[in-house]
Tab-separated table of C-alpha atoms and ligand atoms in Angstrom:
chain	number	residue	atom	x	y	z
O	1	UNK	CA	-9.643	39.070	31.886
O	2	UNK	CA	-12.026	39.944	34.828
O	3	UNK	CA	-15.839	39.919	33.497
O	4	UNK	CA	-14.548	38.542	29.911
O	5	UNK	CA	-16.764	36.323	28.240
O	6	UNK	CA	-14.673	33.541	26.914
O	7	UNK	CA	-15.510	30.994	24.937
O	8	UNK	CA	-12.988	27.508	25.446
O	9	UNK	CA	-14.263	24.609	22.609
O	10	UNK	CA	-12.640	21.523	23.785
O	11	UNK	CA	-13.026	22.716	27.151
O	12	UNK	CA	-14.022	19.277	28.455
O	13	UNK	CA	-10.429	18.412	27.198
O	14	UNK	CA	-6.721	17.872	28.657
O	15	UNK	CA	-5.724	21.126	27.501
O	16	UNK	CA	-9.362	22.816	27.436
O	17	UNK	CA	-9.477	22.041	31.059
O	18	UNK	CA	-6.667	23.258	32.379
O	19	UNK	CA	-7.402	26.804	30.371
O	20	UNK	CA	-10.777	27.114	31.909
O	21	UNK	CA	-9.354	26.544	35.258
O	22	UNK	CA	-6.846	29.456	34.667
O	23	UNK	CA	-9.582	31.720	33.011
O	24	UNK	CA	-12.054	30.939	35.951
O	25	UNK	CA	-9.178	31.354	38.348
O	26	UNK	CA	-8.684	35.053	36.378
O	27	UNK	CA	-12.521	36.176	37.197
O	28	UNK	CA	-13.371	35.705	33.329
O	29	UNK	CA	-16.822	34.289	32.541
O	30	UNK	CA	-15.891	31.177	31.351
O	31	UNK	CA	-18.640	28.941	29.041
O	32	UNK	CA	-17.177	25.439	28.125
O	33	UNK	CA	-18.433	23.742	24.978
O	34	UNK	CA	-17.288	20.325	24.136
O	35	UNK	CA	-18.982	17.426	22.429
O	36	UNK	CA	-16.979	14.624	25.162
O	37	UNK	CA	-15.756	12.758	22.212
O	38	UNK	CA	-12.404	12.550	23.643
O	39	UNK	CA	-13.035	15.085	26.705
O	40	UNK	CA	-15.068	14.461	29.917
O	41	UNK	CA	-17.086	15.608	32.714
O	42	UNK	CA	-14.563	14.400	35.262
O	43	UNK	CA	-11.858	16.931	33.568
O	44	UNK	CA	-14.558	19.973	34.776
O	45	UNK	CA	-16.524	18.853	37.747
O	46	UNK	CA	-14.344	21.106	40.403
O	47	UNK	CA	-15.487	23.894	38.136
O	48	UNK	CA	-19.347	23.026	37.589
O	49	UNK	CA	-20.405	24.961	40.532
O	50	UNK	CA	-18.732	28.137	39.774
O	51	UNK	CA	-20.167	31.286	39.467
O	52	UNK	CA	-18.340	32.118	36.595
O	53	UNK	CA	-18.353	28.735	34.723
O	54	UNK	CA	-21.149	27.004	32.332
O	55	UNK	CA	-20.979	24.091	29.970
O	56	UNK	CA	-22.486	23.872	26.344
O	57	UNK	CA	-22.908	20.368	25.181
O	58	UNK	CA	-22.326	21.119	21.518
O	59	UNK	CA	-21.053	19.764	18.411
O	60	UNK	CA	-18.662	22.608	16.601
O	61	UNK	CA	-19.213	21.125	12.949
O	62	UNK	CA	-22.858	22.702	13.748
O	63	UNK	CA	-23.098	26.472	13.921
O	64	UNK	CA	-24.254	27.765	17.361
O	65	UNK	CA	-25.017	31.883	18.097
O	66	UNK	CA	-23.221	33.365	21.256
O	67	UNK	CA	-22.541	36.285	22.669
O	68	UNK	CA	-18.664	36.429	23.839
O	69	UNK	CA	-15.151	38.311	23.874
O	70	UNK	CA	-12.655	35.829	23.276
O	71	UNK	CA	-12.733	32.225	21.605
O	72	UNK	CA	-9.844	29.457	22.276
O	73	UNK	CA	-10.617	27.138	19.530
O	74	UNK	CA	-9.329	23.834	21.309
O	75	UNK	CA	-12.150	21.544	20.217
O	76	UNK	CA	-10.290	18.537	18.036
O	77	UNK	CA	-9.353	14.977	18.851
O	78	UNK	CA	-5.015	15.392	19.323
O	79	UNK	CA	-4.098	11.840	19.732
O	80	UNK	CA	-3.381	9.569	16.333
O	81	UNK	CA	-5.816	6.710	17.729
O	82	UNK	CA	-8.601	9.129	18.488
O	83	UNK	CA	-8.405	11.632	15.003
O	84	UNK	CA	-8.256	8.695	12.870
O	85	UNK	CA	-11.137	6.891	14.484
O	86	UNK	CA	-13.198	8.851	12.293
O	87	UNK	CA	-11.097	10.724	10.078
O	88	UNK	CA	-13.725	12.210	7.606
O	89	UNK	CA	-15.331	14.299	11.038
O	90	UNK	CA	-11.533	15.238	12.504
O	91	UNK	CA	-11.767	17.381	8.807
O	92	UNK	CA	-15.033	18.709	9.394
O	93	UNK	CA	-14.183	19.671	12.975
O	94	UNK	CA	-11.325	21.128	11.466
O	95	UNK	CA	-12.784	22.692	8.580
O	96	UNK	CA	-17.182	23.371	9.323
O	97	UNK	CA	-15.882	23.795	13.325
O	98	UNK	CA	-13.101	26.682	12.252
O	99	UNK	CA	-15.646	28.764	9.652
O	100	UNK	CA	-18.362	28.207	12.580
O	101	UNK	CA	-16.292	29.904	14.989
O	102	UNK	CA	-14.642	32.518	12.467
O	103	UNK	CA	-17.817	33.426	11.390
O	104	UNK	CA	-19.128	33.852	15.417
O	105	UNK	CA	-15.918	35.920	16.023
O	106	UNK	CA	-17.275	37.961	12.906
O	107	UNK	CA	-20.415	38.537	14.281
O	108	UNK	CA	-19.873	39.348	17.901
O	109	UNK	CA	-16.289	40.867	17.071
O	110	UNK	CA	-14.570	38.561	19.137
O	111	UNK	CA	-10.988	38.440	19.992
O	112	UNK	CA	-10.138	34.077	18.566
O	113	UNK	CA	-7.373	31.977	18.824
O	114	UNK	CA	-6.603	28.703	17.113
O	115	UNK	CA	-5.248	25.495	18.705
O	116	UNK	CA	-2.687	24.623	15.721
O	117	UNK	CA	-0.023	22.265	15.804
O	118	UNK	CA	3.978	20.855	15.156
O	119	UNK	CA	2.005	18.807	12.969
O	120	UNK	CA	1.738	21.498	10.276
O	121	UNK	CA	5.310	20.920	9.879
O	122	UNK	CA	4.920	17.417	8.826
O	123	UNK	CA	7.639	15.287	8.686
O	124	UNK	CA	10.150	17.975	9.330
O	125	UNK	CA	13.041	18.816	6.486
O	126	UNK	CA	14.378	21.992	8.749
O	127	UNK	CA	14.715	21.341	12.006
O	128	UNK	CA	15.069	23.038	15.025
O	129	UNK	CA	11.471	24.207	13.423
O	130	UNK	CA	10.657	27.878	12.770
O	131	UNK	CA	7.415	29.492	12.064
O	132	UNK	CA	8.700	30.563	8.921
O	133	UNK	CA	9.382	26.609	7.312
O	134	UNK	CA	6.431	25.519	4.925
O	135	UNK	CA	6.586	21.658	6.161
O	136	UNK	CA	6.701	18.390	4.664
O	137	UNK	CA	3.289	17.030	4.857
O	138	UNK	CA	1.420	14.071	3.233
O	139	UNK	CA	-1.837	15.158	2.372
O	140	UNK	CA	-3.432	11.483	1.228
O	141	UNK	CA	-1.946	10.071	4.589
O	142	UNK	CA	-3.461	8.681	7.772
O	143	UNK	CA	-2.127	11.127	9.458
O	144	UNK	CA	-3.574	14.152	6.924
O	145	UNK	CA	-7.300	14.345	8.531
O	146	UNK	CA	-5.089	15.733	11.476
O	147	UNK	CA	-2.234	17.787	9.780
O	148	UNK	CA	-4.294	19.257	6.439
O	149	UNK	CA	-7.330	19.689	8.504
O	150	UNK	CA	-4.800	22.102	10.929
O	151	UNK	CA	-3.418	23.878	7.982
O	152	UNK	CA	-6.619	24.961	6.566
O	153	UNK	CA	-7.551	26.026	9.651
O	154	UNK	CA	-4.621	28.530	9.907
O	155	UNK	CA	-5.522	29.340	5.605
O	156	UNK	CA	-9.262	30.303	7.314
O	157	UNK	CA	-7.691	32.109	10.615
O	158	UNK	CA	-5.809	34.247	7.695
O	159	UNK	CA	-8.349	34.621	5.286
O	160	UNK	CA	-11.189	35.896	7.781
O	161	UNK	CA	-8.605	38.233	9.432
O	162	UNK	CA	-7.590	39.751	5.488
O	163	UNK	CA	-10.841	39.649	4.348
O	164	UNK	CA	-13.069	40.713	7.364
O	165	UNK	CA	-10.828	42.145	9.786
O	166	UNK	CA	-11.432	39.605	12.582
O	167	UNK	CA	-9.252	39.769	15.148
O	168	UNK	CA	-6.946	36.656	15.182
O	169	UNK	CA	-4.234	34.281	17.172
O	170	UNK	CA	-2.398	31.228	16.132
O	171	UNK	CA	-0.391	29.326	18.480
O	172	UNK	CA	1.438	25.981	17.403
O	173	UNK	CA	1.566	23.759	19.629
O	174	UNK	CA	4.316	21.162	20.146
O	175	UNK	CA	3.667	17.955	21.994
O	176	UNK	CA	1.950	18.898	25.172
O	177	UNK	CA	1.326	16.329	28.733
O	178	UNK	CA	0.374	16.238	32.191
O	179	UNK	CA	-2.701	15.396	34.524
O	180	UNK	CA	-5.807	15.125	32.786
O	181	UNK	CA	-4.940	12.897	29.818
O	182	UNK	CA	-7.127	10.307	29.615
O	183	UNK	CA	-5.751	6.909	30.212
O	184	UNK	CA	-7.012	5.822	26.796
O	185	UNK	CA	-5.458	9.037	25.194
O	186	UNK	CA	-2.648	6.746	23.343
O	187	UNK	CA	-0.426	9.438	23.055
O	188	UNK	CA	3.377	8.063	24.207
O	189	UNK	CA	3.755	10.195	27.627
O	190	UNK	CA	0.344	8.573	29.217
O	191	UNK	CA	0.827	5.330	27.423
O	192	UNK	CA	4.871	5.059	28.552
O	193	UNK	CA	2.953	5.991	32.370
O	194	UNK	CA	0.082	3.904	32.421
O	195	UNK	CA	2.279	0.639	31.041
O	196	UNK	CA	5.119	1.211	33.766
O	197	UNK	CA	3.056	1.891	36.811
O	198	UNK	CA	0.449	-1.710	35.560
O	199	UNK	CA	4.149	-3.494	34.737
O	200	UNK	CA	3.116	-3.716	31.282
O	201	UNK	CA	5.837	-4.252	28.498
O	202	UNK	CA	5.951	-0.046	27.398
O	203	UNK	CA	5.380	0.204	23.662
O	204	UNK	CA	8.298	1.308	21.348
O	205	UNK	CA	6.889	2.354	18.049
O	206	UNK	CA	9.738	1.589	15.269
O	207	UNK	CA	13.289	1.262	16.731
O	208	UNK	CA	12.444	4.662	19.645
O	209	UNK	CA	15.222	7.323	17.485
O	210	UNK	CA	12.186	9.546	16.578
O	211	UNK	CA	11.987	12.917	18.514
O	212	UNK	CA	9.703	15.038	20.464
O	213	UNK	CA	9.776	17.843	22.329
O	214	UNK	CA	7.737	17.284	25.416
O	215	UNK	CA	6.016	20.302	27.306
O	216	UNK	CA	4.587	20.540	30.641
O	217	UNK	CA	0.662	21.478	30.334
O	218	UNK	CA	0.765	24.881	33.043
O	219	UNK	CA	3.479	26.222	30.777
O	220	UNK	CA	1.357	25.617	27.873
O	221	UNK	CA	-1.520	27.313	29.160
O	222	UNK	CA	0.686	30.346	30.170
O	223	UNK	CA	1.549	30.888	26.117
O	224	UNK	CA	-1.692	30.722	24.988
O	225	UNK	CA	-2.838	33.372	27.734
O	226	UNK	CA	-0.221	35.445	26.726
O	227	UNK	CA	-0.541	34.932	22.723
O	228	UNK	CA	-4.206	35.553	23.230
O	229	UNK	CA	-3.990	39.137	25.398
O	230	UNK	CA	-0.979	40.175	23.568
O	231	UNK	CA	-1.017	42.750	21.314
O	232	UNK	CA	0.317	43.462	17.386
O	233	UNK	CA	0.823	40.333	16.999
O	234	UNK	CA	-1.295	37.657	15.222
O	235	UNK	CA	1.135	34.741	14.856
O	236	UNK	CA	1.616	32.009	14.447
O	237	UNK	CA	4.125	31.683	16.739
O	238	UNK	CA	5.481	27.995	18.536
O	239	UNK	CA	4.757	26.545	21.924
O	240	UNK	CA	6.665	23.897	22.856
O	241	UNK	CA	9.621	22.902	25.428
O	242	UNK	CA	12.660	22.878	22.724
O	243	UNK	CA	14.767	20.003	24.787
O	244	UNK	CA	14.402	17.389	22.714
O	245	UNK	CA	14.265	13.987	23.670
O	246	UNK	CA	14.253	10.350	21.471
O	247	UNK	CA	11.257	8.256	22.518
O	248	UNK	CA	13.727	5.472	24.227
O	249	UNK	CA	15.106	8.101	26.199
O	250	UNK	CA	11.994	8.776	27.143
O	251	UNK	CA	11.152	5.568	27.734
O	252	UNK	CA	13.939	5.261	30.147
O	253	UNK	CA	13.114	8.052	32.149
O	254	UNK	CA	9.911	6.743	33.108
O	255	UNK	CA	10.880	3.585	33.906
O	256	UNK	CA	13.938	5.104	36.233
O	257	UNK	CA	11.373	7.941	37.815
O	258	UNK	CA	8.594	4.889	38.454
O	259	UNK	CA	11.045	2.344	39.680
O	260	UNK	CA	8.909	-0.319	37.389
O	261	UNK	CA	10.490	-3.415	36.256
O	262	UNK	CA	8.688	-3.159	32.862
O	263	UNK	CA	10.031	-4.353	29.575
O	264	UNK	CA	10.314	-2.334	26.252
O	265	UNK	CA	8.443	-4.336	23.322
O	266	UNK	CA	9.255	-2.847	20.225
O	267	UNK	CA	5.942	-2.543	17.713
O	268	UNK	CA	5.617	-1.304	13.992
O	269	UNK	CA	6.070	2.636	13.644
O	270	UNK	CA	3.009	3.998	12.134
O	271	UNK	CA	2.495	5.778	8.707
O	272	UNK	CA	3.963	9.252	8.104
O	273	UNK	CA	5.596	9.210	12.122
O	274	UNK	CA	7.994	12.028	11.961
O	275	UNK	CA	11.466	10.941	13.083
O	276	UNK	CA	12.463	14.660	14.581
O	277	UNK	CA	10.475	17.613	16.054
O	278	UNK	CA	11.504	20.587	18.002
O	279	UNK	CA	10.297	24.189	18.170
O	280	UNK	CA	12.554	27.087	17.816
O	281	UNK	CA	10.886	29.102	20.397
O	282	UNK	CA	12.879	32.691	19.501
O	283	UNK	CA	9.534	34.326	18.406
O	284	UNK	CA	7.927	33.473	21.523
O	285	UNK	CA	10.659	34.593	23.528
O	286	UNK	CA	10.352	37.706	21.829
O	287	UNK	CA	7.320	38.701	21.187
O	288	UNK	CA	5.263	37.161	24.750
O	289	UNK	CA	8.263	37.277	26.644
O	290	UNK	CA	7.353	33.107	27.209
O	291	UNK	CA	9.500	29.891	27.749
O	292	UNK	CA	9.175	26.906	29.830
O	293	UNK	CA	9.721	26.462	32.715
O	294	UNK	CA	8.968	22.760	33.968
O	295	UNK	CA	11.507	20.298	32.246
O	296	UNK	CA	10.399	16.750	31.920
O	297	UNK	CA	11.930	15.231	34.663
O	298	UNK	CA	9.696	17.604	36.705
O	299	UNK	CA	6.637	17.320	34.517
O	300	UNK	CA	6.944	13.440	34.603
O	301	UNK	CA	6.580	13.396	38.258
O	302	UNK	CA	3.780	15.799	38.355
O	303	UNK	CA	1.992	13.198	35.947
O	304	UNK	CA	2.926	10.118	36.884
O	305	UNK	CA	1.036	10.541	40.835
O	306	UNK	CA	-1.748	11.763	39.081
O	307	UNK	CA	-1.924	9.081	37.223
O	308	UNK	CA	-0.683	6.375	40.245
O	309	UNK	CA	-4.071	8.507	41.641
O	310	UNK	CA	-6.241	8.228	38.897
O	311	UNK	CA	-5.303	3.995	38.780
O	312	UNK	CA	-5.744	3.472	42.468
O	313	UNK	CA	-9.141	5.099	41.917
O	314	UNK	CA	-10.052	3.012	39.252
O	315	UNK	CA	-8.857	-0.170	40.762
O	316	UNK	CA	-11.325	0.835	44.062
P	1	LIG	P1	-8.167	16.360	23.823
P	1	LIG	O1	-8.558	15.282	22.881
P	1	LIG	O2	-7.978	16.015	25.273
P	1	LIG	O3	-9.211	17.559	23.764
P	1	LIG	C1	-9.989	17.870	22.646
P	1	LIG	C2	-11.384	18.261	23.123
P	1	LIG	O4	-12.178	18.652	21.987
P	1	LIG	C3	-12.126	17.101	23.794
P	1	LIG	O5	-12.724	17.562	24.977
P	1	LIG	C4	-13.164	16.680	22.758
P	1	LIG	O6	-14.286	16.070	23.331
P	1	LIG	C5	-13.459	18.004	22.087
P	1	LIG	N1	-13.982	17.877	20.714
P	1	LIG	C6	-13.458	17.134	19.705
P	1	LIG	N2	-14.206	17.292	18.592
P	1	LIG	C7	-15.205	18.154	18.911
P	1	LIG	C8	-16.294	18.688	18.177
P	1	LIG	N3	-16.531	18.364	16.908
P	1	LIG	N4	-17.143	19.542	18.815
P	1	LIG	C9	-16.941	19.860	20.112
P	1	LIG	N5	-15.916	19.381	20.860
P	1	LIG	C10	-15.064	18.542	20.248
P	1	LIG	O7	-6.835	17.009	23.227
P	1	LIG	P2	-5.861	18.127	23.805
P	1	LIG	O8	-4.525	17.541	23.928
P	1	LIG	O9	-6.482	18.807	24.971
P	1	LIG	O10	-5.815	19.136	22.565
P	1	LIG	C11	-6.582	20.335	22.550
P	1	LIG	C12	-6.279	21.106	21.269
P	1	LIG	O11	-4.876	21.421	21.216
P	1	LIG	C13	-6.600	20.338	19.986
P	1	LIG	O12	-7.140	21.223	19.038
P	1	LIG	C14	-5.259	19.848	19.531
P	1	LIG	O13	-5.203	19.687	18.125
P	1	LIG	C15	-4.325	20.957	20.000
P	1	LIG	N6	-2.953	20.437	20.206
P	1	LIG	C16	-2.653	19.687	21.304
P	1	LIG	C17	-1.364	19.187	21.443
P	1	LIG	C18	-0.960	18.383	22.638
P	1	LIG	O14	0.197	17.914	22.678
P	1	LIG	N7	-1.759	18.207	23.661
P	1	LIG	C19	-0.403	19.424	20.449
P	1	LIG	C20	-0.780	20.168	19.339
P	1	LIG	C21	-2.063	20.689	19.224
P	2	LIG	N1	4.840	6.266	20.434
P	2	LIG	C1	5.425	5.113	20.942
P	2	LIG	N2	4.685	4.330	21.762
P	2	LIG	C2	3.420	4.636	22.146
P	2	LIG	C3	2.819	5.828	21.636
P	2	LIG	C4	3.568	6.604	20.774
P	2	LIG	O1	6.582	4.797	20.629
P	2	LIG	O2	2.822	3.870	22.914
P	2	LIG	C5	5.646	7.149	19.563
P	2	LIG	C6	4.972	7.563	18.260
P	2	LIG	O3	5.231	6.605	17.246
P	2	LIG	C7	5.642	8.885	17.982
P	2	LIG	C8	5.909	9.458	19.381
P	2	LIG	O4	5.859	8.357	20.268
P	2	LIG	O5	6.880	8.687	17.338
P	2	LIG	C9	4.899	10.506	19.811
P	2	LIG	O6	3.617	9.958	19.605
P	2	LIG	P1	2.291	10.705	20.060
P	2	LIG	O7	1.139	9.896	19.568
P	2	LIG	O8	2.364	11.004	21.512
P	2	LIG	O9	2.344	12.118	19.327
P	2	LIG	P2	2.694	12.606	17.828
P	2	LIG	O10	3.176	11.451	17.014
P	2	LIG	O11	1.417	13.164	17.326
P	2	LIG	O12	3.763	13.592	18.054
């Protein structure tokens, strides 16, 4: 990677950041664009005075000419709350953001990987999940801005690569935390966090039976490194820890591993929530010679000081 121009969108991001600290950390030449809808400067600032690091304030539904490598295509609200704030521009992100970065890998020739997502798989009907299952997806849902808008991503990513011999990689990613979600993110590892550590009641969406497979961010960000520098092989292919856990247990683990006396307060489950979802991971285990290695217990711990940190902070 030494020297490599590489492009992150979503850089300013939970994920995004983490990736340009490993690229940096690699000697690449690393150039950040995000447009800090759900991403932020605070994610980045330990990297703003590097050498080999430079931010783009920039919108990826508009096109934008640059000379680089390697793309990571991260840029794209993740959590429910935050991709159905404004639904209509999650598509176009989705949609105008992918062409505008297939047609920039085009152009410069450059290597480009796509952020997908479980959520292609919908409401699962085969489950452990395999790369080769079609899903079970609503496509007039809340949810579809988010899962549709992924999918045609991955028809582009193929499309480009058939018709114009761009050079692609698809990871999908399975339900990724650690430090660096925001404390608004809403997703259920943060929110579960943030409620036990302020002795809030922690928020059980429908009766807490659904499943997810929960994955520790550095092992995330080792997959995609390999998926991207690997070679032969265009995807997709799964990320994701496969232990799978129900959201209670969950639940119960972060109240044990905080000590807080929180209650659970059950609330409605929303639209389309899938009730199970875990990756079979064989093709990743195959093909990148990648599997996780922080399991949640771990992982929790990691996240919840940064986030006892990141409250202390807050509180002055
Ligand atoms: P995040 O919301 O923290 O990061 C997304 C970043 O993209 C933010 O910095 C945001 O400001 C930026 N962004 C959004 N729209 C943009 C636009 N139009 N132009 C420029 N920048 C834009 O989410 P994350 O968890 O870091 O997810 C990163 C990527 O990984 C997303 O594409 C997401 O779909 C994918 N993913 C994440 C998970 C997960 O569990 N974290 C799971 C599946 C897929
Ligand atoms: N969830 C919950 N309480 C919360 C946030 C989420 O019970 O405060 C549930 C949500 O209904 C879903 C699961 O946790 O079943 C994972 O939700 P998240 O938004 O983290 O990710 P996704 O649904 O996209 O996998």
């Amino acid at each position: 990677m030494k020297n490599k121009r590489i492009l992150v969108t979503g850089g300013a991001g939970f994920l995004g950041s983490h990736l340009c600290d490993r690229l940096v950390s690699e000697e690449a030449d690393v150039l950040c664009l995000d447009n800090f809808f759900t991403g932020s400067k605070e994610n980045i600032k330990h990297l703003m005075d590097h050498k080999n690091f430079e931010i783009i304030r920039h919108d990826l539904v508009e096109p934008i000419l640059l000379e680089v490598d390697q793309i990571y295509n991260l840029a794209c609200p993740a959590s429910p709350i935050h991709y159905q704030y404004n639904a209509v521009k999650t598509v176009k992100t989705n949609v105008m953001g992918m062409i505008n970065m297939l047609g920039l890998a085009k152009r410069v020739k450059a290597r480009i990987l796509q952020a997908s997502t479980s959520e292609v798989y919908g409401d699962p009907k085969e489950h452990p999940q395999k790369e080769s299952y079609w899903g079970n997806v609503n496509c007039i849902g809340l949810r579809s801005c988010y899962d549709e808008g992924k999918r045609v991503a991955e028809t582009l990513m193929l499309d480009y690569h058939r018709q114009n011999g761009v050079d692609i990689r698809i990871v999908r990613i399975f339900n990724t935390y650690g430090p660096r979600m925001a404390v608004s993110d809403g997703r259920v590892v943060s929110n579960f966090i943030i409620q036990a550590l302020n002795g809030q009641p922690i928020t059980i969406y429908g009766d807490g039976s659904q499943t997810r497979s929960f994955c520790y961010v550095s092992d995330m960000i080792e997959g995609m490194i390999r998926m991207m520098n690997c070679e032969g092989f265009i995807g997709p292919v799964n990320l994701g820890n496969p232990n799978e856990f129900s959201i209670k247990e969950l639940a119960e683990l972060v109240l044990e591993i905080t000590g807080s006396e929180s209650k659970m307060e059950r609330k409605p489950l929303p639209e389309n929530d899938p009730t199970q979802r875990q990756p079979d991971i064989s093709l990743a285990k195959e093909k990148l010679n990648w599997e996780p290695a922080i399991q949640l217990r771990r992982g929790l711990k990691k996240t919840i000081k940064y986030f006892k940190d990141v409250l202390t902070r807050s509180c002055g």
